Tab-separated table of C-alpha atoms and ligand atoms in Angstrom:
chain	number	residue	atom	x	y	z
A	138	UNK	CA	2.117	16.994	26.724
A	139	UNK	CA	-1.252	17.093	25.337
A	140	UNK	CA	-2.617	20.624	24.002
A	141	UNK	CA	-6.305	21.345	22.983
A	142	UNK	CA	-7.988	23.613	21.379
A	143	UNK	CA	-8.160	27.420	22.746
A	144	UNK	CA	-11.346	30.108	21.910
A	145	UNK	CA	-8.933	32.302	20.351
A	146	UNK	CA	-7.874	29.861	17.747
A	147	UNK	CA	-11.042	28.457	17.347
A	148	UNK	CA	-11.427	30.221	13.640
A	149	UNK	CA	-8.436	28.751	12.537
A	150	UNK	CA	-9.706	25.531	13.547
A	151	UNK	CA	-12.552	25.615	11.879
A	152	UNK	CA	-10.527	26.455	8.614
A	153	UNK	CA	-8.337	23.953	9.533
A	154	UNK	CA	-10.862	20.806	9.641
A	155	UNK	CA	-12.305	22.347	6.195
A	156	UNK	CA	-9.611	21.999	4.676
A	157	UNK	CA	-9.157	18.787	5.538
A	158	UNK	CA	-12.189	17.549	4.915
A	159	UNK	CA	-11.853	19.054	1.284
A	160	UNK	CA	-9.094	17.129	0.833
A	161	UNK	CA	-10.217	13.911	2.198
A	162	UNK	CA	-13.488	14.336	-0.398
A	163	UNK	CA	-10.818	15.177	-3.165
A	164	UNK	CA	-9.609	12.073	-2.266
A	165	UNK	CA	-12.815	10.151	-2.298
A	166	UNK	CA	-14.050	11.963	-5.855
A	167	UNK	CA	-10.495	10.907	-7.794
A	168	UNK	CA	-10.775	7.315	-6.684
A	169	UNK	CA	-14.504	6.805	-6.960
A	170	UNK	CA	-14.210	8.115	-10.831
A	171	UNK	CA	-11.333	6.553	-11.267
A	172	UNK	CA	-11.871	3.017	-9.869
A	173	UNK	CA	-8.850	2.781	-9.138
A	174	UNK	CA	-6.539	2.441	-5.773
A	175	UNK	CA	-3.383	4.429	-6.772
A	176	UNK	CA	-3.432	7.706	-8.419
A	177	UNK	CA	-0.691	9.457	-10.680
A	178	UNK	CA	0.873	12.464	-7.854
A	179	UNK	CA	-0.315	14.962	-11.281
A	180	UNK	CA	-3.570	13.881	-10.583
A	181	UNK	CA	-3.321	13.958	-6.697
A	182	UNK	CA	-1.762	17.161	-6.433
A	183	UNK	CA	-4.881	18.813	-8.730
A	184	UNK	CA	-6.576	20.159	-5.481
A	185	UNK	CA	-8.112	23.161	-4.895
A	186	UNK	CA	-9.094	25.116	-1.884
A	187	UNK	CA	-10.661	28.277	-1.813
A	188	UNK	CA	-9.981	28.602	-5.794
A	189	UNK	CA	-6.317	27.933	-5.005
A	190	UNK	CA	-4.501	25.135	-6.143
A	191	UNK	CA	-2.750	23.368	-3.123
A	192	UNK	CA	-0.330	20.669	-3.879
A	193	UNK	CA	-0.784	17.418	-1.781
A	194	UNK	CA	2.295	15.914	-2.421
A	195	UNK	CA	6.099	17.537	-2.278
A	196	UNK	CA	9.597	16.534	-2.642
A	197	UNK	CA	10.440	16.959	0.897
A	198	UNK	CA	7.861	14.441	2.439
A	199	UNK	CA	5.976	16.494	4.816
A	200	UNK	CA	2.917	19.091	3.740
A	201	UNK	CA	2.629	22.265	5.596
A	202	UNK	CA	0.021	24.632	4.219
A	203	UNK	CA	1.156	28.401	4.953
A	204	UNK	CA	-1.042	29.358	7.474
A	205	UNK	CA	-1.564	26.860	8.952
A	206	UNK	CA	-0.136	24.980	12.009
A	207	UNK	CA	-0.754	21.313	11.225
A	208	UNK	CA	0.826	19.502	8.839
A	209	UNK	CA	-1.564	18.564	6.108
A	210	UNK	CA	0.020	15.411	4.335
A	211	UNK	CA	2.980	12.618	4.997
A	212	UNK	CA	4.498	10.869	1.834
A	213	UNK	CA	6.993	8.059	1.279
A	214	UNK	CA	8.739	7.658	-1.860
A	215	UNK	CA	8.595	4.485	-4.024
A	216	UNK	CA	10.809	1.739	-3.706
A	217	UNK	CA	12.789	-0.152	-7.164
A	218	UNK	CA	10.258	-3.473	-7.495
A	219	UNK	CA	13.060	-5.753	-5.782
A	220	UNK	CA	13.404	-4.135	-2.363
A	221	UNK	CA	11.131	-4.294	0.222
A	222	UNK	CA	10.058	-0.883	1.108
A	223	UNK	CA	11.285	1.265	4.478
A	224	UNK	CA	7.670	1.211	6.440
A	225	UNK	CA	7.478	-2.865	6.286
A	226	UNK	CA	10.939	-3.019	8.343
A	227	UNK	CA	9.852	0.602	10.499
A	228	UNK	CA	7.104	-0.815	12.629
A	229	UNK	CA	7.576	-0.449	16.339
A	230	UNK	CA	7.129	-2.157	19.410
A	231	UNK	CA	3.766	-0.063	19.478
A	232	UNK	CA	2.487	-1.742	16.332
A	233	UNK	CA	2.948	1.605	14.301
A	234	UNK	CA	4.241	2.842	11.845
A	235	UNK	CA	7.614	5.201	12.596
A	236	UNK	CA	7.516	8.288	10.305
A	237	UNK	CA	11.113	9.485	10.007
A	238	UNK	CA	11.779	13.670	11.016
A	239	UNK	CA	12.442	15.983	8.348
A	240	UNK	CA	16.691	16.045	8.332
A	241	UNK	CA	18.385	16.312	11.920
A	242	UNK	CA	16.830	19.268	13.686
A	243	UNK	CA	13.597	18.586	15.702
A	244	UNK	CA	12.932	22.324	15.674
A	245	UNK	CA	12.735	22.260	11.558
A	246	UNK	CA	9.011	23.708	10.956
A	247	UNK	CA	7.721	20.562	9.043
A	248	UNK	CA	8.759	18.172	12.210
A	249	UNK	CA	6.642	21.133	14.195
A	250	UNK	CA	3.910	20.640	12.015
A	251	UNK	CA	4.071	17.208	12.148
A	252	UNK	CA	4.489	17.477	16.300
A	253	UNK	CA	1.121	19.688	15.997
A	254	UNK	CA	-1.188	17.627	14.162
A	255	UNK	CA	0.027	15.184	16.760
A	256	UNK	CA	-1.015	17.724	19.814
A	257	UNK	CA	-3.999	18.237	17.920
A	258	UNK	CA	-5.049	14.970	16.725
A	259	UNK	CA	-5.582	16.101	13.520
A	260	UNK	CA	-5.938	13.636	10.508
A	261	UNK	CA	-3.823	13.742	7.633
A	262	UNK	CA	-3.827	11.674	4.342
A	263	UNK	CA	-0.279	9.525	3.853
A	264	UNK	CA	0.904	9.199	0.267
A	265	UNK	CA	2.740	5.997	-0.184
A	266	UNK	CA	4.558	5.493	-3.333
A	267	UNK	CA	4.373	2.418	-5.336
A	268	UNK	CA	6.089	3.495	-8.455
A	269	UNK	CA	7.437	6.201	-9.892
A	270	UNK	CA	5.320	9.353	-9.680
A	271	UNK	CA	2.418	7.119	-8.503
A	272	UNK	CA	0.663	7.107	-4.954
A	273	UNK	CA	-1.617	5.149	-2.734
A	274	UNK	CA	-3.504	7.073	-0.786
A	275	UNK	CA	-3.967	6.275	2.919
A	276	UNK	CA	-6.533	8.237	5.192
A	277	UNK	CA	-7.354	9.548	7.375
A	278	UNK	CA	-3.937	8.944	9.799
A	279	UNK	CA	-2.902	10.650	12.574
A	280	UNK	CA	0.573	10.865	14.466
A	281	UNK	CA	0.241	9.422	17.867
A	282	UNK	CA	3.865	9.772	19.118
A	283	UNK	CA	7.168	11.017	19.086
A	284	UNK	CA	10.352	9.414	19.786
A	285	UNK	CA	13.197	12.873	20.006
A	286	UNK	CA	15.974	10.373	20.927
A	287	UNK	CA	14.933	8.292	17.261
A	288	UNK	CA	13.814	11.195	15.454
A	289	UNK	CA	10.692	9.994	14.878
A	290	UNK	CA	6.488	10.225	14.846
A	291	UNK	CA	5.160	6.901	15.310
A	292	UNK	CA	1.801	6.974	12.457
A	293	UNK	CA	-1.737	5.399	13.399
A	294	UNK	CA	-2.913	4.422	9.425
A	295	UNK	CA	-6.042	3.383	10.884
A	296	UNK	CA	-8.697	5.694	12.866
A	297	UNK	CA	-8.997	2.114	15.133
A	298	UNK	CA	-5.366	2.513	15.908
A	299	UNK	CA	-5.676	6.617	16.643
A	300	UNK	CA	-5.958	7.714	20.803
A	301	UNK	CA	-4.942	4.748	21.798
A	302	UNK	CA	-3.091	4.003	25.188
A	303	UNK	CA	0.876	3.441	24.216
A	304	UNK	CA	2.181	3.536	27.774
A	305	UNK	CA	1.113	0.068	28.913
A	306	UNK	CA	0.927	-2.465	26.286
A	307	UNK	CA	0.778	-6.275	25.989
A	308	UNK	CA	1.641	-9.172	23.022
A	309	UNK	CA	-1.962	-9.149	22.391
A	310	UNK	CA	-2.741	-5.367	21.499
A	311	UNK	CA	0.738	-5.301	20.018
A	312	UNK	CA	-0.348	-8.108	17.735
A	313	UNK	CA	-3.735	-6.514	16.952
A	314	UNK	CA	-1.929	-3.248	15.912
A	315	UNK	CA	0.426	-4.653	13.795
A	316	UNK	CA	-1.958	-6.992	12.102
A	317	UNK	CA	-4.234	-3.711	11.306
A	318	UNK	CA	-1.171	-2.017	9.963
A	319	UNK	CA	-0.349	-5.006	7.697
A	320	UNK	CA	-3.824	-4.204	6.942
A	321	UNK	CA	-4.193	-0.690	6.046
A	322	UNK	CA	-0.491	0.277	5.049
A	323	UNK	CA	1.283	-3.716	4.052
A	324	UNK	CA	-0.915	-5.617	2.064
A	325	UNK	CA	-2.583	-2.417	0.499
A	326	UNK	CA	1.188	-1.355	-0.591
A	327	UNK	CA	2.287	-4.734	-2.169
A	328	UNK	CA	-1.270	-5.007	-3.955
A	329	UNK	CA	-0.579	-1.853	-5.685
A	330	UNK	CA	2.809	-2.301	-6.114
A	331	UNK	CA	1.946	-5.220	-7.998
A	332	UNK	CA	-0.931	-4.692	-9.730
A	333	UNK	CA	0.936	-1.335	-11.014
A	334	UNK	CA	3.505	-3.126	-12.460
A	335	UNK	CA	1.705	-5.464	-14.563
A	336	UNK	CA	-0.837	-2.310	-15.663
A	337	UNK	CA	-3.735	-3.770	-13.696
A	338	UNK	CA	-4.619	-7.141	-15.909
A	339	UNK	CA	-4.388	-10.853	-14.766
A	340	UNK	CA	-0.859	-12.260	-15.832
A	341	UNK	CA	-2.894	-15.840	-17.216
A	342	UNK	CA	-6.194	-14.570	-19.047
A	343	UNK	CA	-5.604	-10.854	-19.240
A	344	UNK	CA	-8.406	-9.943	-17.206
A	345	UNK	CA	-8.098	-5.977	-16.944
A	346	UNK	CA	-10.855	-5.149	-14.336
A	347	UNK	CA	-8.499	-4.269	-10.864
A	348	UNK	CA	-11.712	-5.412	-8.457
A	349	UNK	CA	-11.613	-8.919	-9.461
A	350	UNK	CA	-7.394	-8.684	-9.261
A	351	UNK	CA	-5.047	-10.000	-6.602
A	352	UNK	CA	-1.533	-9.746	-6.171
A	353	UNK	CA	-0.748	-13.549	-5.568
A	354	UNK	CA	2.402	-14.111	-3.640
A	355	UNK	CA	4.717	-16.871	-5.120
A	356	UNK	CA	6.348	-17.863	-1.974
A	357	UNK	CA	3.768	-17.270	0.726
A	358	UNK	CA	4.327	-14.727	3.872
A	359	UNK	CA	6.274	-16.094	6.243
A	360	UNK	CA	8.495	-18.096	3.970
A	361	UNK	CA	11.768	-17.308	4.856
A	362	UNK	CA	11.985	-15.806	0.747
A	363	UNK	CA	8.058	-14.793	0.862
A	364	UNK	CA	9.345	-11.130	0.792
A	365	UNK	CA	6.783	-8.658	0.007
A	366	UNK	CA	8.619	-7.468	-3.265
A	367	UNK	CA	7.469	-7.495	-6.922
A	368	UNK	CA	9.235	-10.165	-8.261
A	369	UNK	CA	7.342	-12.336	-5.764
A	370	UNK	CA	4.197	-11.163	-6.806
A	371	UNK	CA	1.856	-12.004	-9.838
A	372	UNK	CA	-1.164	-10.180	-11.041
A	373	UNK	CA	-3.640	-12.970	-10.971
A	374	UNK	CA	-7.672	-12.739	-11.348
A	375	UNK	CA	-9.468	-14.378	-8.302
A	376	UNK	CA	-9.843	-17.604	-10.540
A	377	UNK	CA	-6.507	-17.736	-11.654
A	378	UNK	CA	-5.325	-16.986	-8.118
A	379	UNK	CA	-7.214	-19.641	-6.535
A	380	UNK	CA	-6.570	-22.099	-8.894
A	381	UNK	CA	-2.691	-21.177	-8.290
A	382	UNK	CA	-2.964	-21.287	-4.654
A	383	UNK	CA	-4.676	-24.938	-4.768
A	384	UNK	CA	-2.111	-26.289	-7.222
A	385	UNK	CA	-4.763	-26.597	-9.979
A	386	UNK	CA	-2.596	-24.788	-12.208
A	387	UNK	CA	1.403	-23.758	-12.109
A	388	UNK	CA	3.643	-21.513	-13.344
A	389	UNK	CA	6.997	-23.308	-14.940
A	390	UNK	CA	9.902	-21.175	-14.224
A	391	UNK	CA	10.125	-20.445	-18.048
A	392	UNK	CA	6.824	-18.334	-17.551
A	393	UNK	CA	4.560	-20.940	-18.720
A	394	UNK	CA	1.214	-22.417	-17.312
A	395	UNK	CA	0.628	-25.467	-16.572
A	396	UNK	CA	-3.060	-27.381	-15.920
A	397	UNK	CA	-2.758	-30.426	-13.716
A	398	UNK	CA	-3.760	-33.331	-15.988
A	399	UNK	CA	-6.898	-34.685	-13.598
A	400	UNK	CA	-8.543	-30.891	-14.701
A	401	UNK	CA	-7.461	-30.991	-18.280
A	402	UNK	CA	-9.035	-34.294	-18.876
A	403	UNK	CA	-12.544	-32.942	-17.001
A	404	UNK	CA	-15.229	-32.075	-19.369
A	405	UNK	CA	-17.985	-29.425	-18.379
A	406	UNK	CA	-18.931	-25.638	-18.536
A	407	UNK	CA	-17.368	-22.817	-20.131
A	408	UNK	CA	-15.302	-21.622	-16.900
A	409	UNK	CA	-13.697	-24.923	-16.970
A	410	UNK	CA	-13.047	-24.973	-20.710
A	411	UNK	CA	-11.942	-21.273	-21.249
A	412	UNK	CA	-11.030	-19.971	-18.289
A	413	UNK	CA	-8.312	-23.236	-16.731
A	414	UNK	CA	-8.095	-25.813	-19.583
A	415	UNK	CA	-7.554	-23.222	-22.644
A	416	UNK	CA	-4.917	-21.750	-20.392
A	417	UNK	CA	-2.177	-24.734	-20.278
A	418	UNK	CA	0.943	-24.427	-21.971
A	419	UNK	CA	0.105	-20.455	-22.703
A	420	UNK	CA	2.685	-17.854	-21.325
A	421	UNK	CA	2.585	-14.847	-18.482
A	422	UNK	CA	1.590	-11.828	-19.806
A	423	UNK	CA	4.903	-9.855	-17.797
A	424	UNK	CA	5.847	-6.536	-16.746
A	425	UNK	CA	7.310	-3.743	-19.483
A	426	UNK	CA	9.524	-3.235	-16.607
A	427	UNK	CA	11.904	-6.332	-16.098
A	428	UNK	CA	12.820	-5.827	-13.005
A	429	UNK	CA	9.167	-6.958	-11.771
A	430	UNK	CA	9.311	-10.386	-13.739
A	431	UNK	CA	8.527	-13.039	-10.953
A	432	UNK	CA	11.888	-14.208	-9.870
A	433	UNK	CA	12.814	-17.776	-11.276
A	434	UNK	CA	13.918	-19.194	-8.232
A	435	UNK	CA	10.866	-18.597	-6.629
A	436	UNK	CA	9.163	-20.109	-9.469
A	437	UNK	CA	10.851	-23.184	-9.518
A	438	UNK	CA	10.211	-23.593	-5.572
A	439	UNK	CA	6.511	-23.020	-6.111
A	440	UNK	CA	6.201	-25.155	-9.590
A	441	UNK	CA	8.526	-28.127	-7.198
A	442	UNK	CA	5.163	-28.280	-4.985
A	443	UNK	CA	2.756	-27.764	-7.738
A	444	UNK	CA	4.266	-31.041	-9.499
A	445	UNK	CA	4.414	-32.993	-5.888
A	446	UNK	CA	0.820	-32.129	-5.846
A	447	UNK	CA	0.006	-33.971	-9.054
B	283	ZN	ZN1	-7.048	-14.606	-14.983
């Protein structure tokens, strides 16, 4: 049942939505000077409120602040570049995420504070790992529902999925709200996932400027291996990206590149010259880590069409 708001907690309130709107503009300062969409949890948890340092993130997933009701933050650790991570598979029948309790026992105080901000509609930030020690932060979200039997909170990442009506609802809304979670929480996750692993520069030309970066999928979404996962990602600039998504260029399964022939024999500007022709028969620029390498198999699938394309 629904709780508002009483006059004799009205001061704590007020302290309450300060301090969240502190941390939301924390938030906003750290990736504005940084440029950047995921932040180290060292540099997330530097908050301060009141002179007092108040760390955002913590081990056990769910942020209470001592005195105060709410819980502040949500996290979810990273996942090893391979596996697809828990919140792809965890979204309901509601379109929404489903925010595991904290261990067994509803009554635990973070699942109360987490059952409060719900009451409340209070927004919190959600701290989504993409490597180790390193966050993407999502906000504001709030927790729209509880499931006791499932031991769950069912999240809203998106203020356009927050007080909405989950009694009644129909393929179309559920559609909606799952394609704004793949939105907010999905694509946002793999982007960062990727671009972290290959330290934010294109995988072709070494572009290192993240705003003119995608995370190209080798097997597209929806292909029965088009898993959201590292290895089926690549760093690509938008140029590179395109030109690998139109079969322009393709990536041999030995990490090569490959120009289709029509392009190489073209003759005109210096986009054309430098940025596609210059790049055949060069090699990826890959991951420290090897575990994100693009998988081979998926390669060879996607290099099979580039070369039927020829
Ligand atoms: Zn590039």
């Amino acid at each position: 049942m629904l709780r508002f708001a009483t006059v004799r907690n009205s001061q704590l309130d007020n302290e309450d939505s300060t301090l969240r709107q502190a941390m939301f503009d924390h938030l906003n300062r750290l990736l504005l000077a940084t440029q950047a969409e995921f932040l180290p949890f060292r540099v997330i948890n530097t908050f301060e409120f009141h002179g007092q340092r108040i760390s955002l993130i913590v081990q056990s997933g769910i942020r209470k602040v001592a005195g105060f009701s709410g819980a502040l933050t949500i996290r979810t650790t990273f996942t090893p570049p391979s596996a697809v991570p828990p919140y792809v598979d965890d979204v309901g029948s509601d379109g929404l995420v489903h925010y595991k309790y904290r261990g067994e026992d509803e009554g635990h105080s973070d699942n109360r504070a987490l059952r409060y901000a719900m009451e409340m509609g209070l927004p919190l930030a959600y701290f989504v790992g993409i490597a180790r020690g390193t966050y993407l932060p999502i906000y504001p979200v709030y927790v729209e529902a509880e499931d006791r039997s499932r031991h769950e909170f069912a999240i809203a990442v998106d203020e356009h999925l927050h007080g909405l009506d989950l009694g009644s609802i129909d393929d179309f809304q559920r559609e909606y709200r799952t394609g704004m979670t793949k939105i907010r929480l999905h694509q946002p996750s793999f982007r960062s996932r990727v671009l972290h692993a290959y330290n934010s520069t294109c995988a072709i030309c070494r572009l290192h400027h993240s705003e003119l970066l995608d995370a190209a999928h080798i097997l597209p979404d929806g292909h029965p291996r088009g898993a959201p996962i590292v290895p089926n990602g690549i760093t690509l600039c938008k140029l590179h990206h395109a030109a690998f998504d139109r079969n322009l260029l393709g990536i041999r399964p030995d990490f090569i590149v490959e120009v289709r022939s029509e392009l190489l024999r073209e003759i005109d500007g210096p986009m054309l010259q430098h940025g596609l022709k210059e790049m055949n028969g060069t090699e990826l620029v890959l991951p420290r880590e090897r575990a994100s390498h693009p998988d081979k198999d998926r390669l060879e699938e996607r290099y099979e069409e580039f070369q039927s394309g020829k």
